[in-house]
Coordinates of C-alpha atoms and ligand atoms in Angstrom, one line a residue:
M1 CA 3.0 -57.0 23.9
L2 CA 3.2 -57.1 20.6
T3 CA 1.0 -54.5 18.5
I4 CA -0.7 -55.8 15.6
P5 CA -1.2 -53.4 12.8
Q6 CA -4.6 -53.0 12.3
L7 CA -7.3 -52.7 9.2
T8 CA -10.7 -51.1 9.2
L9 CA -13.7 -52.4 7.5
N10 CA -16.5 -50.9 5.5
N11 CA -18.1 -50.3 8.8
D12 CA -15.6 -48.6 10.7
V13 CA -14.8 -51.9 12.8
A14 CA -11.4 -52.6 13.4
I15 CA -9.7 -56.2 12.7
P16 CA -5.9 -56.9 13.0
A17 CA -4.0 -58.0 9.9
I18 CA -3.1 -60.1 10.6
G19 CA -4.9 -63.2 12.1
F20 CA -4.9 -67.3 13.7
G21 CA -6.9 -69.7 10.9
V22 CA -7.6 -73.1 12.9
F23 CA -8.9 -75.2 9.5
Q24 CA -7.8 -79.2 9.5
T25 CA -7.1 -78.7 13.4
P26 CA -8.4 -81.4 14.7
P27 CA -10.4 -80.5 18.0
D28 CA -8.2 -82.1 20.3
E29 CA -5.1 -79.9 19.1
T30 CA -7.1 -76.3 18.6
R31 CA -7.0 -76.1 22.7
A32 CA -3.0 -75.6 22.6
A33 CA -2.6 -74.5 19.1
V34 CA -5.2 -71.1 20.4
D35 CA -3.2 -70.9 23.7
A36 CA 0.4 -70.6 21.3
A37 CA -1.2 -67.8 19.3
L38 CA -2.9 -65.8 21.8
A39 CA 0.6 -66.0 23.7
A40 CA 2.4 -65.1 20.3
G41 CA -0.1 -62.0 20.5
Y42 CA -2.6 -63.0 17.9
R43 CA -5.9 -61.3 18.9
H44 CA -7.8 -63.1 15.8
I45 CA -9.4 -66.0 15.3
D46 CA -10.5 -67.1 12.4
T47 CA -12.5 -71.3 12.3
A48 CA -15.7 -72.1 11.2
A49 CA -18.6 -74.2 12.1
A50 CA -17.9 -76.6 9.4
Y51 CA -14.5 -76.9 11.0
S52 CA -16.1 -78.3 14.2
N53 CA -13.6 -76.9 16.6
E54 CA -15.5 -73.4 17.1
R55 CA -16.0 -75.6 21.2
E56 CA -12.7 -75.4 21.5
V57 CA -11.6 -72.4 20.5
G58 CA -13.9 -70.2 22.5
E59 CA -12.6 -72.6 25.2
A60 CA -8.7 -71.7 24.9
I61 CA -9.6 -67.6 24.4
A62 CA -12.3 -67.9 27.8
K63 CA -8.6 -69.7 30.0
S64 CA -6.5 -67.7 27.7
G65 CA -6.6 -64.6 30.7
V66 CA -7.3 -62.2 27.1
E67 CA -10.3 -60.4 27.4
R68 CA -13.0 -61.4 25.5
S69 CA -13.2 -57.5 24.1
E70 CA -9.6 -57.6 22.8
V71 CA -10.4 -60.5 20.4
F72 CA -11.7 -60.7 17.6
I73 CA -13.7 -63.8 16.9
E74 CA -15.0 -65.1 12.9
T75 CA -16.8 -68.0 12.0
K76 CA -19.1 -68.5 8.7
I77 CA -22.3 -70.2 9.0
W78 CA -21.3 -73.6 7.0
I79 CA -24.1 -74.0 3.4
S80 CA -27.1 -76.7 5.0
D81 CA -28.0 -73.8 7.3
Y82 CA -28.4 -71.2 4.8
G83 CA -32.1 -69.6 4.3
Y84 CA -33.1 -67.3 6.9
D85 CA -34.7 -69.2 9.7
Q86 CA -31.6 -71.4 9.5
T87 CA -29.0 -69.2 9.3
L88 CA -30.5 -66.9 12.6
H89 CA -30.3 -70.5 14.4
G90 CA -26.7 -71.6 12.8
F91 CA -25.8 -68.0 14.9
D92 CA -26.9 -69.6 18.1
K93 CA -25.2 -73.2 17.1
S94 CA -22.0 -71.1 16.8
A95 CA -22.4 -68.3 19.5
G96 CA -23.5 -71.7 21.9
K97 CA -20.0 -73.7 21.0
L98 CA -17.5 -69.9 21.1
G99 CA -19.5 -69.6 24.4
V100 CA -20.1 -65.7 22.8
D101 CA -22.6 -63.1 23.1
Q102 CA -21.0 -61.3 20.0
I103 CA -19.5 -63.1 17.4
D104 CA -17.1 -60.7 15.4
L105 CA -17.2 -61.1 12.1
L106 CA -19.7 -63.3 10.8
I107 CA -20.2 -64.9 7.5
L108 CA -20.8 -66.9 4.5
H109 CA -19.0 -70.0 4.3
Q110 CA -20.2 -70.6 0.1
A111 CA -22.0 -69.1 -2.0
L112 CA -24.0 -72.1 -3.0
P113 CA -24.5 -70.5 -6.9
S114 CA -27.2 -74.0 -7.3
E115 CA -29.3 -72.7 -4.4
F116 CA -29.1 -68.6 -4.5
A117 CA -32.4 -67.8 -3.0
K118 CA -30.9 -69.8 -0.3
T119 CA -28.0 -68.3 -0.2
L120 CA -29.5 -64.5 -0.3
G121 CA -31.7 -65.4 2.7
A122 CA -28.5 -66.3 4.6
Y123 CA -27.7 -62.9 4.0
R124 CA -30.3 -61.8 5.0
A125 CA -30.0 -63.1 8.1
L126 CA -26.8 -61.5 8.4
E127 CA -28.2 -58.9 8.2
T128 CA -30.6 -59.0 10.6
L129 CA -27.4 -60.0 13.0
L130 CA -25.6 -57.0 12.1
A131 CA -29.3 -55.0 13.3
D132 CA -29.4 -56.8 16.0
G133 CA -25.9 -55.9 17.5
K134 CA -25.3 -59.9 18.0
V135 CA -22.4 -59.5 15.8
R136 CA -20.3 -56.9 14.7
A137 CA -19.1 -57.3 11.2
I138 CA -20.7 -59.1 8.4
G139 CA -19.2 -60.9 5.4
V140 CA -19.2 -63.8 2.4
S141 CA -16.2 -66.4 1.4
N142 CA -15.2 -67.7 -1.8
F143 CA -17.9 -65.1 -3.6
M144 CA -16.0 -64.6 -6.8
V145 CA -17.4 -61.7 -9.4
E146 CA -20.8 -62.9 -10.6
H147 CA -21.9 -63.7 -6.7
L148 CA -20.7 -60.5 -5.4
T149 CA -22.7 -58.2 -7.9
A150 CA -25.8 -60.9 -7.1
L151 CA -25.8 -60.1 -3.9
L152 CA -25.8 -56.6 -4.4
D153 CA -28.4 -56.3 -6.2
K154 CA -30.1 -57.1 -3.2
A155 CA -28.2 -57.1 -0.1
T156 CA -28.6 -53.5 1.8
V157 CA -25.1 -54.4 3.7
V158 CA -21.9 -54.3 2.1
P159 CA -20.1 -57.1 3.3
A160 CA -17.3 -56.4 4.7
V161 CA -14.8 -59.0 4.1
N162 CA -14.4 -61.5 1.0
Q163 CA -12.3 -64.7 2.1
L164 CA -10.6 -66.0 -1.0
E165 CA -7.7 -68.6 -1.7
V166 CA -5.3 -65.8 -2.5
H167 CA -1.4 -66.6 -2.3
P168 CA 2.1 -66.2 -4.2
Y169 CA 0.1 -69.1 -7.2
F170 CA -3.1 -68.3 -7.3
A171 CA -4.4 -64.5 -6.6
Q172 CA -7.6 -64.1 -8.1
R173 CA -7.3 -60.1 -8.5
D174 CA -9.8 -59.7 -10.5
V175 CA -12.2 -61.1 -8.0
Q176 CA -9.7 -58.8 -5.4
E177 CA -10.0 -55.6 -7.3
Y178 CA -13.7 -55.5 -7.8
G179 CA -14.2 -56.2 -3.9
A180 CA -12.0 -53.0 -3.5
Q181 CA -14.3 -50.7 -5.7
H182 CA -16.7 -52.1 -3.0
G183 CA -15.7 -51.6 0.4
I184 CA -15.2 -55.2 0.2
L185 CA -11.3 -56.1 2.1
A186 CA -10.0 -59.3 0.4
Q187 CA -9.1 -61.9 3.3
A188 CA -7.1 -64.3 2.1
W189 CA -7.1 -67.6 3.0
S190 CA -4.4 -69.7 2.5
P191 CA -2.1 -67.1 2.6
I192 CA 1.3 -69.5 2.8
G193 CA -0.3 -71.6 0.3
G194 CA -0.7 -74.2 3.0
V195 CA -3.5 -75.7 -0.6
T196 CA -0.9 -76.1 -2.6
F197 CA 1.4 -78.7 -0.1
Y198 CA -1.1 -81.0 -1.7
R199 CA -1.0 -80.8 -5.2
D200 CA -0.3 -84.1 -6.6
S201 CA 1.0 -82.2 -9.9
G202 CA 1.9 -78.3 -11.5
H203 CA 4.0 -77.2 -9.3
S204 CA 5.5 -78.0 -6.3
S205 CA 4.4 -75.7 -3.1
T206 CA 4.6 -71.9 -2.5
L207 CA 7.2 -72.3 0.2
Q208 CA 9.9 -73.8 -2.1
D209 CA 9.5 -71.3 -4.8
P210 CA 13.4 -69.7 -5.9
V211 CA 12.2 -66.5 -6.2
I212 CA 10.0 -66.0 -2.9
G213 CA 12.9 -68.0 -1.1
K214 CA 15.8 -65.8 -2.5
I215 CA 13.4 -62.6 -1.5
A216 CA 13.4 -64.6 2.1
E217 CA 17.7 -65.0 2.0
A218 CA 17.8 -61.1 1.4
H219 CA 15.5 -59.9 4.5
G220 CA 17.3 -62.7 6.5
K221 CA 12.8 -64.2 6.6
S222 CA 11.0 -67.6 5.7
P223 CA 9.5 -67.8 2.8
A224 CA 6.6 -67.7 4.8
Q225 CA 6.8 -64.4 6.5
V226 CA 7.9 -63.2 2.8
M227 CA 4.4 -64.1 1.6
L228 CA 2.3 -62.6 4.4
R229 CA 4.2 -59.5 4.4
W230 CA 3.4 -59.4 0.5
H231 CA -0.8 -59.4 1.8
L232 CA 0.2 -57.0 4.6
Q233 CA 2.0 -54.5 2.1
Q234 CA -1.2 -55.2 -0.7
G235 CA -3.7 -54.6 2.3
R236 CA -5.2 -57.8 2.9
S237 CA -6.1 -59.4 6.0
A238 CA -4.5 -62.9 5.9
I239 CA -4.9 -65.5 8.6
P240 CA -1.8 -68.4 8.5
K241 CA -2.9 -71.4 10.2
S242 CA 0.0 -73.9 12.0
T243 CA 0.3 -76.2 14.8
K244 CA 3.1 -76.0 15.6
P245 CA 4.0 -73.1 18.5
A246 CA 7.5 -71.4 16.5
R247 CA 5.4 -71.6 13.0
I248 CA 2.4 -69.9 15.0
A249 CA 4.9 -67.4 16.2
E250 CA 7.7 -66.8 12.9
N251 CA 3.9 -65.8 11.0
L252 CA 2.8 -63.3 13.6
D253 CA 7.5 -61.6 13.1
V254 CA 6.2 -60.2 10.3
F255 CA 6.6 -55.7 11.4
D256 CA 9.7 -54.8 11.6
F257 CA 11.1 -55.2 7.0
E258 CA 9.8 -54.4 3.8
L259 CA 9.5 -56.1 0.7
T260 CA 10.5 -53.3 -2.3
G261 CA 8.2 -52.6 -5.3
G262 CA 10.3 -55.3 -7.6
Q263 CA 10.2 -57.6 -4.7
L264 CA 6.0 -57.4 -4.9
A265 CA 6.2 -57.4 -8.4
A266 CA 7.8 -60.8 -8.6
I267 CA 6.0 -62.4 -6.3
D268 CA 2.8 -61.0 -8.5
G269 CA 4.3 -62.2 -11.0
L270 CA 4.1 -66.1 -10.3
D271 CA 0.5 -66.3 -10.4
T272 CA -0.7 -69.0 -12.1
G273 CA -4.4 -68.9 -12.0
K274 CA -5.4 -72.0 -11.1
R275 CA -7.1 -72.7 -7.9
G276 CA -6.0 -74.7 -5.2
G277 CA -9.3 -75.1 -3.7
P278 CA -12.5 -76.5 -5.3
E279 CA -15.0 -74.4 -7.9
P280 CA -17.1 -72.1 -6.0
D281 CA -19.3 -73.6 -8.4
A282 CA -19.0 -77.1 -6.9
I283 CA -20.0 -77.1 -4.0
T284 CA -23.9 -78.0 -3.8
L285 CA -25.6 -79.3 -1.3
A286 CA -25.7 -82.6 -2.6
S287 CA -21.9 -82.8 -2.5
F288 CA -20.9 -80.6 0.3
G289 CA -24.1 -80.6 2.4
R290 CA -23.5 -82.0 6.3
P291 CA -25.7 -81.3 9.2
I292 CA -23.8 -78.6 11.9
P293 CA -24.9 -80.3 15.4
E294 CA -26.2 -77.9 17.9
A295 CA -24.3 -76.3 21.0
Ligands
NDP1 P1 -1.5 -72.0 4.8 O1 -1.6 -70.8 4.0 O2 -2.0 -71.2 6.7 O3 -0.5 -72.9 5.0 C1 -0.9 -73.7 6.3 C2 0.0 -74.9 6.2 O4 1.1 -74.2 6.6 C3 0.1 -76.1 7.5 O5 0.3 -77.4 6.7 C4 1.3 -75.7 8.7 O6 1.3 -77.4 9.1 C5 2.1 -74.2 7.9 N1 2.5 -73.7 8.2 C6 2.2 -73.0 9.3 N2 3.4 -72.3 8.5 C7 4.3 -71.9 8.1 C8 5.6 -71.6 8.8 N3 6.3 -70.6 9.4 N4 6.5 -72.5 8.1 C9 6.0 -73.7 6.9 N5 4.9 -74.1 6.4 C10 4.2 -73.6 7.7 O7 -3.3 -72.5 4.8 P2 -4.6 -72.8 5.0 O8 -5.2 -74.0 4.2 O9 -4.3 -73.9 6.5 O10 -5.5 -71.3 5.7 C11 -5.3 -70.5 6.6 C12 -6.5 -70.4 6.7 O11 -7.5 -70.0 6.5 C13 -7.2 -71.9 7.9 O12 -6.9 -72.4 8.7 C14 -9.0 -71.3 8.2 O13 -9.1 -70.6 9.2 C15 -9.3 -70.4 6.2 N6 -9.2 -71.1 5.3 C16 -10.3 -70.7 4.3 C17 -11.0 -71.4 3.7 C18 -12.3 -71.2 3.5 O14 -12.8 -71.9 2.2 N7 -13.1 -70.3 3.4 C19 -10.4 -72.6 3.1 C20 -9.1 -72.9 3.6 C21 -8.5 -72.5 5.0 P3 1.6 -76.9 10.6 O15 0.3 -76.6 11.0 O16 2.2 -78.3 10.6 O17 2.5 -75.9 11.2

C-alpha cells in the first residue's frame, strides 16, 4: 500500500500531505468518490458543513474497512454557526453527521470580517473543543493577513492551518509567508486550479497552461500531477477533488518524480494575482448565510 508523506502541524499532529476534497460532489456521488479515494490510498478527507455531504463522507469511511484512526477527517464550520455557543453546537452537528466522536481538524470556513466578533467567538469554541479533546487540531480558511493578525491578537491557540485558494494562477504568497512566520500551514484549495476552469475571461484553465503542459511532458506526468508536485515541494498541504476513479488515483500518483528548481520557478511565474473564488470580504451573513441542518 502506498505511503503518503505526512506534514506536521504546529501541535505535532501529523496530516497527509495530499488529501481528498469533496466540494461540489453531490451527496449521492460522495460515497463512491470517498470509497474510490480510500481504495486508492488517500487517508485524509476534506469536507465542510456547507457541502451537505458530511453524512456520506462518514458512511463511506465507516464502511471502508479502513480503521477510523487511519483516516484524517477535516471539516469546516459555516458562518451561520459562528459565535461561541453556535460553534460548539456546530461541532455536534458535524460530528453527528460524520458519525465520529472526534474530528481531526476543524476549521472556520471564512473570516466573516463584517462580524468579526462572531468569528472570534467561533474560534474560542474551537479552542474549547481542542482542550476537551473533541478535535485534534483547529484552523481557519480564507483568512487574509489582516484577518490572521486580528485573530492572533486574541487567540490562545495559533491556527494549525489556513486553507486558501492556491494554484499556479493565484498563489497568495503574502498570506502564505505570514502563515509560515507564525507556524500556520498553508493548505491549498483548488490545488489544480479547479476554480479557474469556470472563469469567463482572462485566461483559460491551469490544466491547459502551456508552461505546465511542457513540464508535464518532460516528466511523463499530467498537468494535474505537476501542480500537485509543486504544492508538495513547496511544503503545502493540497486537497484535490474528483469524482472519477482514474483521476482520483492519478492525483495521488505524485511521489515518484521531482520538479527542478527552474520548473518550480516557472510555475511560480504564472501567478496572475487574480482570485478565482469570492473576495473574503464579500462573504457576509446577508449574502452567504444559510442554516446548517441538525445531524
Ligand atoms: P480542484 O483544483 O481540486 O479541481 C477539481 C476539478 O478538477 C473538478 O472539476 C475535477 O473534475 C477536475 N479534476 C480533478 N482531477 C483532475 C485531473 N487529474 N485531470 C483533469 N481534471 C481533474 O478544485 P476544487 O475547487 O474542487 O478544490 C479542491 C477541494 O478544496 C474541494 O473539494 C474542497 O474540499 C476544497 N475547497 C475549499 C474551499 C474553501 O473555501 N475552503 C473552496 C473550494 C474548494 P471531476 O470531479 O469531474 O474529475
